[in-house]
PDB file of C-alpha atoms in Angstrom:
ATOM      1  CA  UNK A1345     127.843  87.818 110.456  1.00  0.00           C
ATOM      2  CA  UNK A1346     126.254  90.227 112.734  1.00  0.00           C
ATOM      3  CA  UNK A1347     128.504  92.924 111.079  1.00  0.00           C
ATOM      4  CA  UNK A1348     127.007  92.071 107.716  1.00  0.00           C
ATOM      5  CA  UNK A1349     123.782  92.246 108.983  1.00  0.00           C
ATOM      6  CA  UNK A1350     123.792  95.826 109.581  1.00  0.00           C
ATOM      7  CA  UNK A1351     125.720  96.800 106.925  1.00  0.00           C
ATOM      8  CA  UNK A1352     123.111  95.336 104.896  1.00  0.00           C
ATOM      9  CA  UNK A1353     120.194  97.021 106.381  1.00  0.00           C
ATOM     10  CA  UNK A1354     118.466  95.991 109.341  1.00  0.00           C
ATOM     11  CA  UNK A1355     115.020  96.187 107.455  1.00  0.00           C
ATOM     12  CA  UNK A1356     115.842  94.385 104.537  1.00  0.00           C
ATOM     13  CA  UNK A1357     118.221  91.860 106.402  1.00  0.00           C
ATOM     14  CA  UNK A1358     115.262  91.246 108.884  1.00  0.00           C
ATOM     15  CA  UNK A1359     112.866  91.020 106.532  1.00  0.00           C
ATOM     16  CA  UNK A1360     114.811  88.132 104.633  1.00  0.00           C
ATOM     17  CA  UNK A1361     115.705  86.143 108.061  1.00  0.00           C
ATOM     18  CA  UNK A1362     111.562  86.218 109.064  1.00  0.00           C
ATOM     19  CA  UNK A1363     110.929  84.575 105.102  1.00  0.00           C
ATOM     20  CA  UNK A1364     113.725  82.438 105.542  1.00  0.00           C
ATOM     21  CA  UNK A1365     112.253  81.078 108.533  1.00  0.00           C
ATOM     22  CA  UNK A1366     108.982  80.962 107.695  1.00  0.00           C
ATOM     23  CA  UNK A1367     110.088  79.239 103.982  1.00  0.00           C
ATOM     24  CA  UNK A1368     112.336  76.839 105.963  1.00  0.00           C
ATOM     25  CA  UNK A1369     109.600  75.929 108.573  1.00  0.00           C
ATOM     26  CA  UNK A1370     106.596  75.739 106.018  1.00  0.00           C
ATOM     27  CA  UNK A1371     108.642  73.094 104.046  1.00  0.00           C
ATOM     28  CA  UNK A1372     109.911  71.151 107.082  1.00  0.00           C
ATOM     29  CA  UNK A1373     105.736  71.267 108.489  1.00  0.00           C
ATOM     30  CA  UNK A1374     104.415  69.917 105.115  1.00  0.00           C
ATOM     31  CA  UNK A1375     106.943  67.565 104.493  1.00  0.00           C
ATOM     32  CA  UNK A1376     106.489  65.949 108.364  1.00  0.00           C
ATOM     33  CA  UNK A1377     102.876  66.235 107.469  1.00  0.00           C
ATOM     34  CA  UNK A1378     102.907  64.216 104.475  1.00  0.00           C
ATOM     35  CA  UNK A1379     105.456  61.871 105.185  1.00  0.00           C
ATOM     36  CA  UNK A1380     103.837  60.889 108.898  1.00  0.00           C
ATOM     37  CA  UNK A1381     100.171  60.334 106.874  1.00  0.00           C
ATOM     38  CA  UNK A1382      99.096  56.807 106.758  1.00  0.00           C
ATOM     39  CA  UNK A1383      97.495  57.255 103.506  1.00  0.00           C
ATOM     40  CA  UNK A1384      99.436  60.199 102.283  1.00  0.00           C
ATOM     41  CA  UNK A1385      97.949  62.068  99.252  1.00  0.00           C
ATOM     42  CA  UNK A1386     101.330  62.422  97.357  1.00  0.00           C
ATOM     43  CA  UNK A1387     100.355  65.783  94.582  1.00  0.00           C
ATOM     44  CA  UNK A1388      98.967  67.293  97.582  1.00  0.00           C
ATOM     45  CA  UNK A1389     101.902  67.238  99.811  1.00  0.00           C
ATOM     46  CA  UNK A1390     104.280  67.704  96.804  1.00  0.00           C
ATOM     47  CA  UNK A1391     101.829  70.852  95.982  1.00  0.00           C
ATOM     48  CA  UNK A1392     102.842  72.459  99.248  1.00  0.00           C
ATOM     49  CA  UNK A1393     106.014  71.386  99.400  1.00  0.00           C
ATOM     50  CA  UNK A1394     106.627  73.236  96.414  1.00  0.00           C
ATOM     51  CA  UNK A1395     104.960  76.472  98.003  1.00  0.00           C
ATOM     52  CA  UNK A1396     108.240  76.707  99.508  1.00  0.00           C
ATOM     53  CA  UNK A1397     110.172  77.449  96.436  1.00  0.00           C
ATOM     54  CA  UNK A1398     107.533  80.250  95.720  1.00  0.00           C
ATOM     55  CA  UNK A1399     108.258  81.697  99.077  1.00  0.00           C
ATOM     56  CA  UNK A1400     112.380  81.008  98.442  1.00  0.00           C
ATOM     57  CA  UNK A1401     111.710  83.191  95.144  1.00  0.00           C
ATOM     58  CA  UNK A1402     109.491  85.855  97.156  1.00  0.00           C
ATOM     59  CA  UNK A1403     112.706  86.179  99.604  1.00  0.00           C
ATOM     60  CA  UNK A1404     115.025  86.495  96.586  1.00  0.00           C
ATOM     61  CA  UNK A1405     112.389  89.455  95.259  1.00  0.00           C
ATOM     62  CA  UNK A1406     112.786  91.092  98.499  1.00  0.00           C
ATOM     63  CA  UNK A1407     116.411  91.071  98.394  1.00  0.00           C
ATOM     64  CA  UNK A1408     116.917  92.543  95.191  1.00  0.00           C
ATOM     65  CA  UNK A1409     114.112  95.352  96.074  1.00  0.00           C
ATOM     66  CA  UNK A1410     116.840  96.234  99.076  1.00  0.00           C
ATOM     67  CA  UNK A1411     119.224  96.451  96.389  1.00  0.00           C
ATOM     68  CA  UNK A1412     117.499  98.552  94.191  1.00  0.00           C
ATOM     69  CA  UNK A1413     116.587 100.920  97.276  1.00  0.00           C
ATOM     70  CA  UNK A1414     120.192 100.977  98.107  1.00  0.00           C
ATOM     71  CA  UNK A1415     121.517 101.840  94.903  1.00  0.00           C
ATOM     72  CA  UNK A1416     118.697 104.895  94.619  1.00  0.00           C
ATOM     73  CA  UNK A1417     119.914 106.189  98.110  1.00  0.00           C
ATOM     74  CA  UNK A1418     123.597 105.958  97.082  1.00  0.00           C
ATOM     75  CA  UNK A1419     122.983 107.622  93.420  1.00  0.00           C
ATOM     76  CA  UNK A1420     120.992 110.119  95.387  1.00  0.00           C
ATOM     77  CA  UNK A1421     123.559 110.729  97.506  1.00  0.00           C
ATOM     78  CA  UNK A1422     126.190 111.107  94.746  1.00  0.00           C
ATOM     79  CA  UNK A1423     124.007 112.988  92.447  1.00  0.00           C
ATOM     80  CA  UNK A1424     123.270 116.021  95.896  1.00  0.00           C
ATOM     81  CA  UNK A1425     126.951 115.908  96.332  1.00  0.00           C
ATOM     82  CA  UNK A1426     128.013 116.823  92.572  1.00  0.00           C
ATOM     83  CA  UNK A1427     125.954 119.010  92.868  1.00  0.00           C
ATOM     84  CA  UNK A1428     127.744 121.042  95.463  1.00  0.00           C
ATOM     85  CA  UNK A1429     130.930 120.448  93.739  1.00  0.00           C
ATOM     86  CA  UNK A1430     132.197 117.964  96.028  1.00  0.00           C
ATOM     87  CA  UNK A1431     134.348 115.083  94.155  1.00  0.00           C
ATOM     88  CA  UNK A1432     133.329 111.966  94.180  1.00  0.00           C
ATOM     89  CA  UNK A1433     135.799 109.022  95.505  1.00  0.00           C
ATOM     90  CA  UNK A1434     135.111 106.166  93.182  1.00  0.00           C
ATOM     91  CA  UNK A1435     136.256 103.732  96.194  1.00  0.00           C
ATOM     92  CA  UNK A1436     133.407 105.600  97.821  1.00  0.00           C
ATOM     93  CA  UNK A1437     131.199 104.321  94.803  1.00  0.00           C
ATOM     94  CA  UNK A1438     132.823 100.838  95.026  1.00  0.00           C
ATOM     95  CA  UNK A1439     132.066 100.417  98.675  1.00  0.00           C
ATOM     96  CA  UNK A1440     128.364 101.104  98.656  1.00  0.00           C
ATOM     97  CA  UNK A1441     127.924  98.846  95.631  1.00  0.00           C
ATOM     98  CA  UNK A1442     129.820  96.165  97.960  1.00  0.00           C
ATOM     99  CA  UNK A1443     127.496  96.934 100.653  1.00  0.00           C
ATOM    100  CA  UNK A1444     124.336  96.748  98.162  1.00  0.00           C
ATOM    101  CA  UNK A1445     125.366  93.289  97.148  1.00  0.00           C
ATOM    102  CA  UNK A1446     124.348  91.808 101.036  1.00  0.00           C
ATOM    103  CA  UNK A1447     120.595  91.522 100.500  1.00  0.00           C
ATOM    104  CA  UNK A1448     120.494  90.150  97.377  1.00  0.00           C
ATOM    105  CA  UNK A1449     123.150  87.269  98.242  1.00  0.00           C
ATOM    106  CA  UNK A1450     121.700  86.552 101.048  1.00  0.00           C
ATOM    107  CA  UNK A1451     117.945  86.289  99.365  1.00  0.00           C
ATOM    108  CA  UNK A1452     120.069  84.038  96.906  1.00  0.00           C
ATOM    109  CA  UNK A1453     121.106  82.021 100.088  1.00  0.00           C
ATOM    110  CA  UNK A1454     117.665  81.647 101.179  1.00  0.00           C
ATOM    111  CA  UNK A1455     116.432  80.767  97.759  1.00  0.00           C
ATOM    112  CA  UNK A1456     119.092  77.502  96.912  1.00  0.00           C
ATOM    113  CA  UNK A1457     118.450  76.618 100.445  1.00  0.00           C
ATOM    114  CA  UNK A1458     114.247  76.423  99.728  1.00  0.00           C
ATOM    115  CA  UNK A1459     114.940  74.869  96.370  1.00  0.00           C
ATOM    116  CA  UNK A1460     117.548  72.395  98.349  1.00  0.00           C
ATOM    117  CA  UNK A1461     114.841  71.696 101.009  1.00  0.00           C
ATOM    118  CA  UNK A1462     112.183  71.283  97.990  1.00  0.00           C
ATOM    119  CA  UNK A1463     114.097  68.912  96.404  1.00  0.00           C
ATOM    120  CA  UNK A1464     114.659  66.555  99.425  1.00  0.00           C
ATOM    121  CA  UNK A1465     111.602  66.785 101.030  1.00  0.00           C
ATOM    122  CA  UNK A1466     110.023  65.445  97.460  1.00  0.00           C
ATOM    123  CA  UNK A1467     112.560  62.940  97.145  1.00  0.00           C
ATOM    124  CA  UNK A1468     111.815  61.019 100.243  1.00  0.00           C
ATOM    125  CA  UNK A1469     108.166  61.356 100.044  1.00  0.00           C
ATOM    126  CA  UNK A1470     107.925  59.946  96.692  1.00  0.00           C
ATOM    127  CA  UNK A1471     110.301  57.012  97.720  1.00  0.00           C
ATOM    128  CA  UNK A1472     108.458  56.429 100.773  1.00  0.00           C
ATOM    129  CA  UNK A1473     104.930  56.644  98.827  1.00  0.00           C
ATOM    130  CA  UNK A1474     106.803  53.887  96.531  1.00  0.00           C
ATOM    131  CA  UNK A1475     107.878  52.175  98.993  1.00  0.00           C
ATOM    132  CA  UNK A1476     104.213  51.983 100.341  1.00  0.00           C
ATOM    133  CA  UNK A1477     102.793  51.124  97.441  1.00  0.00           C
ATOM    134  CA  UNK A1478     104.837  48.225  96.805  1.00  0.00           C
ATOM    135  CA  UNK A1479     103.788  46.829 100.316  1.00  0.00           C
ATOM    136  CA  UNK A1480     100.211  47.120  99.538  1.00  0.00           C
TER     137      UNK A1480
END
């Protein structure tokens, strides 16, 4: 994992472990917030539950902007190197397209992981709003 990490670039890779954590903490803190409420005001915790799949999305951006990045520097690369009349490997071209694919699977990670936390987290609150308002 820690191999994959650096292959992938340690900017891009860090930058989609901080919004991971941040998406997976901001979901966890305003579902605990509106579940632990004694009168919980259900659109506004669903409302900021669902900020978390905006931030999952935001994460996925960022990994396909390292993509993109990556693919420039390699077709930069290839395109100085032709240029000197050097040939071209195409398992060379292969392998950086391999390693260009971590970010953005990764930020797709992140992303089903948000919408997965989404989904729960409004799940049980509106059951347990239900529940609650059945009591009452």
């Amino acid at each position: 994992m820690k191999n994959l990490f650096y292959m992938g670039g340690p900017e891009f890779m860090a930058a989609v472990t901080i919004l991971f954590i941040i998406t997976t903490a901001w979901i966890i803190y305003h579902f605990v917030v509106g579940y632990t409420l004694k009168e919980p005001d259900l659109e506004k915790s669903l409302r900021k539950i669902g900020y978390g799949k905006t931030l999952g999305l935001f994460t996925l951006v960022i990994g396909i902007l390292g993509q993109m990045l990556g693919l420039f520097a390699m077709f930069s690369a290839i395109e100085e190197a032709t240029g000197l009349g050097k040939e071209i490997d195409p398992t060379l071209v292969f392998g950086g397209l391999k390693v260009t694919m971590i970010v953005p699977i990764y930020g797709v990670l992140v992303y089903l992981f948000a919408l997965l936390l989404c989904f729960a987290g409004k799940l049980i609150l509106e059951k347990r709003i239900a529940s609650q308002a059945e009591t009452n």
